[in-house]
Amino acid sequence: MNIDISEYYTTEEWEKFKSAADKYETPFLLVNTDIVERNYKDLQTFFPYAKTYYAVKANPDKEVLNKLNNLGSNFDIASIYELDKVLAIGVKPERLSYGNTIKKPNHIEYAYNKGVRLFATDSEMDLRNIAKTAPGSKIFCRILTEGAETADWPLSRKFGCQPDMSIDLLILAKKLGLVPYGVSFHVGSQQRDIGTWDSAIAKVKYIYDWMSSNEDVRLKMINMGGGLPAPYLSKTNDLQIYADEITRYLHDDFGDELPEVILEPGRSMVGNCGILVSEIVLISRKSRTALDRWVYLDVGKFNGLIETLEECIKYPLYCEKKGVCEESVIAGPTCDSQDVMYEYAQYSLPLSLAVGDRIYWLTTGAYTSSYCSVEFNGFPPLKTYHV
Ligand SMILES: *Cc1c(COP(=O)(O)O)cnc(C)c1O
């Protein structure tokens, strides 16, 4: 395996991870919140006009939330449980957006009673629930967009509605005494095609124009969701290039006076703040002459690496041994046959690897610890330590 650490971390960051890693028994996630701070500041530099609502689900670690809170970030929450978590560290409800379009009426009411006034929706039933339990709140409607083919972790058709239906919903919101406030989209997570923002923004513009000319409603906000990349194996453009392009699309459609622009980064904010440290449990072949070697680790799909489903996210792997490499199947420790991370992705690992050697999974700060099972096969959830 020949990844170059310096493409992912500075020498100082890597040394810090390494010396902390030596203190613990695997598997565990190491998080450096200084990297979160850098990502936050980069985002502010490149999108100076936008407000950041960190998508808590990507990594709800308390130190990550504290760091972002101290930096002045806003937060996008997906449930009342995330709500409680951010309120507990002192985030004011004015800085929250309830971005999940799927929610129970009593959860909407709970959030409203805690002071949340900004809600996403994409269906009439949810909208009516919001009108009943969170009267007078600001509503933004999530639209469907293209981009599933070029996102490494696409969000499919589960969320959002057609632009025409979003118009119906925003009109209904007004009738129900809510504030039709804006439009949101998410082009798919780890989106490699920047052009997907262009067509999404054009759809938003169409909705804006329609609402102002036919309903005399001036929408105020465009929520561009997540989708910005973290550094995995497959290369993406730099954040600055994303920002320059997306900013250009916004001005092309909205002119000089942009509406309030919201970004909801998850992966790009915390992806590279963490590395997952694992150890080899077993190395085997399936026959005397088998060409492929199976390398089993103490971490797998069920304790942090769920995004290797269909080998969608290809994490950069690092081990200290060098020398002749061989393509290897990389699998987890549980007795579920789905617990194979990479069979087709052609990861090659040194032939000299031995049981007990460590494998470092880089860029694992997002969607790992929050996604792991509670005790499948008795394995405990992934621990997080800070450096
Ligand atoms: C998951 C999610 C995000 C974060 O997406 P990333 O691609 O991880 O940045 C943002 N907004 C909403 C509504 C989400 O569901």
CSV table of C-alpha atoms in Angstrom, one decimal, residues 18 33 51 112 116 149 162 180 189 201 213 242 300 339 346 355 377:
chain,number,residue,atom,x,y,z
A,18,LYS,CA,0.6,8.4,16.0
A,33,THR,CA,-10.6,19.1,16.8
A,51,LYS,CA,-24.0,30.7,7.2
A,112,TYR,CA,-40.8,24.1,19.1
A,116,VAL,CA,-36.6,25.9,17.4
A,149,GLU,CA,-24.5,8.9,-10.0
A,162,GLN,CA,-40.4,18.1,-7.2
A,180,PRO,CA,-42.5,30.3,3.7
A,189,SER,CA,-22.8,13.3,-0.1
A,201,ILE,CA,-29.6,26.4,-7.8
A,213,SER,CA,-44.6,36.8,-9.4
A,242,TYR,CA,-16.1,24.1,-5.2
A,300,GLY,CA,-15.8,-3.7,10.3
A,339,ASP,CA,-19.0,-7.6,7.1
A,346,GLN,CA,-8.4,-3.8,-5.0
A,355,VAL,CA,-1.5,-10.7,13.0
A,377,ASN,CA,-21.7,-10.1,18.2
